[in-house]
GROMACS .gro file of C-alpha atoms in nm:
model
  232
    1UNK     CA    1  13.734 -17.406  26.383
    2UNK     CA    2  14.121 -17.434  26.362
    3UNK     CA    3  14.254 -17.345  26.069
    4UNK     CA    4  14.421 -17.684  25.948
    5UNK     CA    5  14.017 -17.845  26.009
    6UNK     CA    6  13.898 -17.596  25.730
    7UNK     CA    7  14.165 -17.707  25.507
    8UNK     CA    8  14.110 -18.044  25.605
    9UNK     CA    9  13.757 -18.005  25.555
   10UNK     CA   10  13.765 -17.863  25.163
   11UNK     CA   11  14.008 -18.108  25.082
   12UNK     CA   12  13.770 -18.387  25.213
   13UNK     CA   13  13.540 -18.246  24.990
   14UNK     CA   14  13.736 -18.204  24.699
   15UNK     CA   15  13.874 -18.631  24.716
   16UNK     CA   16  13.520 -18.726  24.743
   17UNK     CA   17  13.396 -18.529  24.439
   18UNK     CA   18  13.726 -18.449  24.212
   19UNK     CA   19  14.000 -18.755  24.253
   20UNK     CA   20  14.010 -19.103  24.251
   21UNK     CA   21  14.131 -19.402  24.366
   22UNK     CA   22  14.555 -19.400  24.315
   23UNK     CA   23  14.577 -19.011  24.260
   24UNK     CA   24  14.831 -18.791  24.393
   25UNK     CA   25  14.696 -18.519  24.605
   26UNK     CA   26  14.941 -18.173  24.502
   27UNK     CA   27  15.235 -18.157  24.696
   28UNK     CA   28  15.263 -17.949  25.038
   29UNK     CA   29  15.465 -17.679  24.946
   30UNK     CA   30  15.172 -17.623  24.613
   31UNK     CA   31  14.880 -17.646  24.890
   32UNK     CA   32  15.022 -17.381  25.143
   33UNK     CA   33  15.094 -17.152  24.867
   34UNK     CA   34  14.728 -17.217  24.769
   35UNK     CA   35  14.588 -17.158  25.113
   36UNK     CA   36  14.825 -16.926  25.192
   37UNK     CA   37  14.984 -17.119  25.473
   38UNK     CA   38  15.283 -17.258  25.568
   39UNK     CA   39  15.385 -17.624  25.570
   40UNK     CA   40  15.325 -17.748  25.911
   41UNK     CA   41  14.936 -17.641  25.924
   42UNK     CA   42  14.882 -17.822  25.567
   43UNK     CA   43  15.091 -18.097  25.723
   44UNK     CA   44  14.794 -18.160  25.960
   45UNK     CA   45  14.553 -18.077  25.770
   46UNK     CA   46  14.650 -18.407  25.596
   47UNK     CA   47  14.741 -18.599  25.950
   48UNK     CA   48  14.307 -18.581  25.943
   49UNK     CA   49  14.282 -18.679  25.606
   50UNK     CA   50  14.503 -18.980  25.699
   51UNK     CA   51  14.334 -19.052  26.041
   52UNK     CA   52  14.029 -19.036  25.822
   53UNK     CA   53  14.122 -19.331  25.566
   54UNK     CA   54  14.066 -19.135  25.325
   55UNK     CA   55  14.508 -19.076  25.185
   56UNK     CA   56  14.814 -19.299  25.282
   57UNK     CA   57  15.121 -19.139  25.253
   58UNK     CA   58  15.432 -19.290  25.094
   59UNK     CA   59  15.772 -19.193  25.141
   60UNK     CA   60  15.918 -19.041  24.852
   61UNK     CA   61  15.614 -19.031  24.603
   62UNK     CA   62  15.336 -18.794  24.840
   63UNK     CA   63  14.978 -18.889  24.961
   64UNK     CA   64  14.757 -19.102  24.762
   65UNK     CA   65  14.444 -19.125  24.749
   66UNK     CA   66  14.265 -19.455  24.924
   67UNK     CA   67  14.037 -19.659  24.727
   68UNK     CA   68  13.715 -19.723  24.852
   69UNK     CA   69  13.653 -19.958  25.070
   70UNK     CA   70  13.579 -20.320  24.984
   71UNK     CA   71  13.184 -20.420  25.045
   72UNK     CA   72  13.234 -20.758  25.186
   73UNK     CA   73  12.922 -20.934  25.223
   74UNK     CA   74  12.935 -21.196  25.549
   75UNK     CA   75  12.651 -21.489  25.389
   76UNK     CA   76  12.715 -21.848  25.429
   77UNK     CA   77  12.917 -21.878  25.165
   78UNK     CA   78  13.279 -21.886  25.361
   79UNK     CA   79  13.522 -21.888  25.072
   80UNK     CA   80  13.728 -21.543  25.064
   81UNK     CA   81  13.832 -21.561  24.795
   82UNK     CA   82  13.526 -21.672  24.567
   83UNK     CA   83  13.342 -21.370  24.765
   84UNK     CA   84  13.591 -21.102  24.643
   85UNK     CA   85  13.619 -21.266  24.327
   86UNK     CA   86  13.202 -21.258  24.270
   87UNK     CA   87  13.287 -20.829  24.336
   88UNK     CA   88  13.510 -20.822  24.038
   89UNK     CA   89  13.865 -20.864  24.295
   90UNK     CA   90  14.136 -21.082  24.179
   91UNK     CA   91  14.311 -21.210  24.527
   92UNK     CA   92  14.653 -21.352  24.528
   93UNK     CA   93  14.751 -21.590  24.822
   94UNK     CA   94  15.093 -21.646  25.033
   95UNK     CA   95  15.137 -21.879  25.259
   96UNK     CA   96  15.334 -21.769  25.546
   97UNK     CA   97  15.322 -22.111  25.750
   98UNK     CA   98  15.157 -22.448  25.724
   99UNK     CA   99  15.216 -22.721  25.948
  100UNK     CA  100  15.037 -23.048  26.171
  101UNK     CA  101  15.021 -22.885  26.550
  102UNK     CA  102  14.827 -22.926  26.845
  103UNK     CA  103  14.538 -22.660  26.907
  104UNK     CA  104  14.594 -22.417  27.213
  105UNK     CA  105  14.399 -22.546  27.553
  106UNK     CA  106  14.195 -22.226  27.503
  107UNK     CA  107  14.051 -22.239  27.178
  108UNK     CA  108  14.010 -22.590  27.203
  109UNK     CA  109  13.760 -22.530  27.521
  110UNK     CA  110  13.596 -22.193  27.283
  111UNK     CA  111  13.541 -22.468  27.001
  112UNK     CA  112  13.392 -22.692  27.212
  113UNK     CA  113  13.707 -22.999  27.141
  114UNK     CA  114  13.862 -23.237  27.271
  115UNK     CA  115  14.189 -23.127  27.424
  116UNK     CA  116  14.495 -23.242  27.272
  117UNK     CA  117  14.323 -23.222  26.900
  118UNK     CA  118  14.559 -23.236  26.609
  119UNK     CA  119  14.489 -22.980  26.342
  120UNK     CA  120  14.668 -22.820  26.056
  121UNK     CA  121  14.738 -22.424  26.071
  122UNK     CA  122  14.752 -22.207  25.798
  123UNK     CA  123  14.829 -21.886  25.809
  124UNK     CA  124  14.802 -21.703  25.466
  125UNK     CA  125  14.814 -21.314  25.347
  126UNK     CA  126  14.613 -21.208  25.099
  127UNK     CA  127  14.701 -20.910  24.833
  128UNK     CA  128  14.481 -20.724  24.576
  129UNK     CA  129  14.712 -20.619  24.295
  130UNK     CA  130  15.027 -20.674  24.485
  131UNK     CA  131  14.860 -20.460  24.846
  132UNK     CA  132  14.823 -20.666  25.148
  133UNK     CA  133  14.478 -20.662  25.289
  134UNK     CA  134  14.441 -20.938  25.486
  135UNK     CA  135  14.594 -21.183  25.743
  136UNK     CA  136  14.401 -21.489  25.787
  137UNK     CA  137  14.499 -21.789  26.024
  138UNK     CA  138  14.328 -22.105  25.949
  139UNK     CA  139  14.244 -22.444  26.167
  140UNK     CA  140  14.170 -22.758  25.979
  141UNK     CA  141  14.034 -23.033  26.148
  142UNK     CA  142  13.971 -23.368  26.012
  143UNK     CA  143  14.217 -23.363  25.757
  144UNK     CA  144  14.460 -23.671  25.663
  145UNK     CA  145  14.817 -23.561  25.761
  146UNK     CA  146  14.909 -23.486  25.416
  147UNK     CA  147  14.601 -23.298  25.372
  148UNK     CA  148  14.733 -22.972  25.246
  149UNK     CA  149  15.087 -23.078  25.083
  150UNK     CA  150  14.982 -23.024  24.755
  151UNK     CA  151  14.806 -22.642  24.861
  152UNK     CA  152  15.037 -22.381  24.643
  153UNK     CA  153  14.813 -22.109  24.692
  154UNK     CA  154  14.481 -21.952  24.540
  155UNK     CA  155  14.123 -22.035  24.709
  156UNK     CA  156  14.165 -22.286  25.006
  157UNK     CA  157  13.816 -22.363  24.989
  158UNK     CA  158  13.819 -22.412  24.643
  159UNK     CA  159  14.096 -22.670  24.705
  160UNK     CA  160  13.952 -22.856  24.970
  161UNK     CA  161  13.620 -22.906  24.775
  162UNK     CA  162  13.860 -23.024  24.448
  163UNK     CA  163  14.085 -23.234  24.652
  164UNK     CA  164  13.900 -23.390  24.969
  165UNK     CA  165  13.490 -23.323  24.827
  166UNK     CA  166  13.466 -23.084  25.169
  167UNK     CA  167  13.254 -22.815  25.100
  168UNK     CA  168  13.164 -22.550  25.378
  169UNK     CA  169  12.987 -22.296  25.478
  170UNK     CA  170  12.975 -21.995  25.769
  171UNK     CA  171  12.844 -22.147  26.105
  172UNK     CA  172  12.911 -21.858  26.340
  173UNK     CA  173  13.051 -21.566  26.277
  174UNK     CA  174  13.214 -21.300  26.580
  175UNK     CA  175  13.383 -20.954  26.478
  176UNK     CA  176  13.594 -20.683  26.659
  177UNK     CA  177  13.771 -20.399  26.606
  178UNK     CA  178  14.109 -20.379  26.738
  179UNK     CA  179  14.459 -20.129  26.691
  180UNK     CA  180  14.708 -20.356  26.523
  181UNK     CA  181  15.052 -20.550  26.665
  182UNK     CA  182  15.370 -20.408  26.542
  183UNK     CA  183  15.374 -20.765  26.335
  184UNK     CA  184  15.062 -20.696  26.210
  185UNK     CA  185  15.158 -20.314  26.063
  186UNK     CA  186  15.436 -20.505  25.908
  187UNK     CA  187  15.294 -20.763  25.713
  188UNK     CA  188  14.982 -20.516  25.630
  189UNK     CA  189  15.169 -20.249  25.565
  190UNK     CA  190  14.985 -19.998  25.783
  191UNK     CA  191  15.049 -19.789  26.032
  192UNK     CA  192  14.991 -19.831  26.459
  193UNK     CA  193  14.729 -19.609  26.353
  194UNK     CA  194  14.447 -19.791  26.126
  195UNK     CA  195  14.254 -20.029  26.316
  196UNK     CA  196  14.224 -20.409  26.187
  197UNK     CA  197  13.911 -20.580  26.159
  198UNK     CA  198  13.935 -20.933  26.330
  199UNK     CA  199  13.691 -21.191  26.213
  200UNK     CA  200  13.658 -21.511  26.404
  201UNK     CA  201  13.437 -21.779  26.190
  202UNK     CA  202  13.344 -22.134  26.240
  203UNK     CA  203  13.247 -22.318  25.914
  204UNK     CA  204  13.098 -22.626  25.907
  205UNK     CA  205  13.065 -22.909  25.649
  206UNK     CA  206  12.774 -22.847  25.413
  207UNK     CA  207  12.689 -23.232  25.458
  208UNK     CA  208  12.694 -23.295  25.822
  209UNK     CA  209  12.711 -22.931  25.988
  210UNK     CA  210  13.035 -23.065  26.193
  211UNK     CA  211  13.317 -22.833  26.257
  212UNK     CA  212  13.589 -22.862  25.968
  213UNK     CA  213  13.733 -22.493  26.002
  214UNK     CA  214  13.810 -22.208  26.250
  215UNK     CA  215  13.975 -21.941  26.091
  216UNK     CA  216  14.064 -21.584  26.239
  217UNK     CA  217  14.106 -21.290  25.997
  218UNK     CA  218  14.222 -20.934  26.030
  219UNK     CA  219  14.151 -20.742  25.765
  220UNK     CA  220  14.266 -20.366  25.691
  221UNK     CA  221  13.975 -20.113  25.832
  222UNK     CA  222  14.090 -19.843  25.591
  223UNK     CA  223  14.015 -20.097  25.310
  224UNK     CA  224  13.705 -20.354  25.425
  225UNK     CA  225  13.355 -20.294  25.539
  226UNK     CA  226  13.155 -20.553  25.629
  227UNK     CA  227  12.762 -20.620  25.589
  228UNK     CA  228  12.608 -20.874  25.738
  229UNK     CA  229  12.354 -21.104  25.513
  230UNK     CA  230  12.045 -21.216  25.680
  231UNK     CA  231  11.949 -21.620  25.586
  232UNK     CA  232  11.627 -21.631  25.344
   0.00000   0.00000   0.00000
């Protein structure tokens, strides 16, 4: 085994067992005088650890240790932010656009709607304690026009049940796993390297099982994993 891979390796062992969450592993120059190497092998010794979700590094402070990832349980409950919240996650919300347009030809035939259907996009990104971790683009159908002038932020679910009675839940749910857009790294603050987990979900009014939402999420890999909930 190369060299770096066994210092790779013991560190590996050592974050799982001796740091947590937000520490500082010891600078390079202190590890190759440890393992009696010079820079560039500890420097890829940590290129695995990196690779490996396991430390981010950030210019000008070292390589931190990732927390673990988020358990996000996919049920039937669709809100995002009431299911992080029920894990103990506070989850602030930006809105990065919201407007009345027309949905694309495409997704309109995937949804199974008339063309030409008016909806209103959303597209929010949500932070834990300040850290993006998710971009989520929503499509509201059935909404009056000024449906969503009074949304500030916080649960959109939450809202629509307090402002228009609409409660929903998951209809179907489709996931994949896909390298991110240069747009992407930017607003989630990764690199070209960490995959992002897209989720494409249909939810559906509680009370008559029509089609109210279709939202598409992509979520940081090095931060979510997803289980899947079977109905009772």
């Amino acid at each position: 085994m190369a060299l770096y891979r066994k210092i790779a390796t013991q560190l590996r062992d050592e974050i799982i067992t001796q740091y947590s969450a937000g520490d500082l592993l010891p600078p390079e120059s202190r590890l190759a005088d440890r393992f009696s190497v010079n820079r560039h092998t500890v420097r890829r010794a940590i290129d695995e650890l990196v690779q490996d979700g396991l430390v981010r590094r950030y210019q000008g402070l070292g390589c931190k240790i990732v927390q673990t990832p988020i358990d996000y349980a996919l049920h039937d409950r669709a809100a995002f932010s009431h299911n992080l919240n029920q894990i103990g996650l506070g989850l602030e919300t930006e809105i990065l656009r919201c407007a009345l347009s027309t949905l694309p030809d495409t997704l309109a035939q995937q949804l199974d709607v008339a063309p030409g259907t008016r909806v209103h996009e959303l597209k929010t990104r949500r932070l834990i304690e300040g850290e993006p971790v998710c971009l989520i683009r929503h499509y509201l159908f059935g909404l009056p026009e000024d449906g969503l002038d009074a949304f500030d932020g916080g649960s959109l679910h939450q809202f629509l049940r307090d402002q228009w009675s609409l409660d929903l839940r998951r209809g179907t749910t489709r996931l994949r796993a896909r390298m991110p857009t240069f747009e992407e790294c930017s607003q989630l603050s990764i690199t070209r390297g960490v995959p992002v987990m897209e989720v494409h979900t249909r939810n559906l009014c509680h009370r008559t099982g029509q089609l109210r939402e279709f939202s598409i999420a992509r979520s940081r890999s090095d931060l979510f994993e997803y289980s899947v909930e079977p109905k009772p």
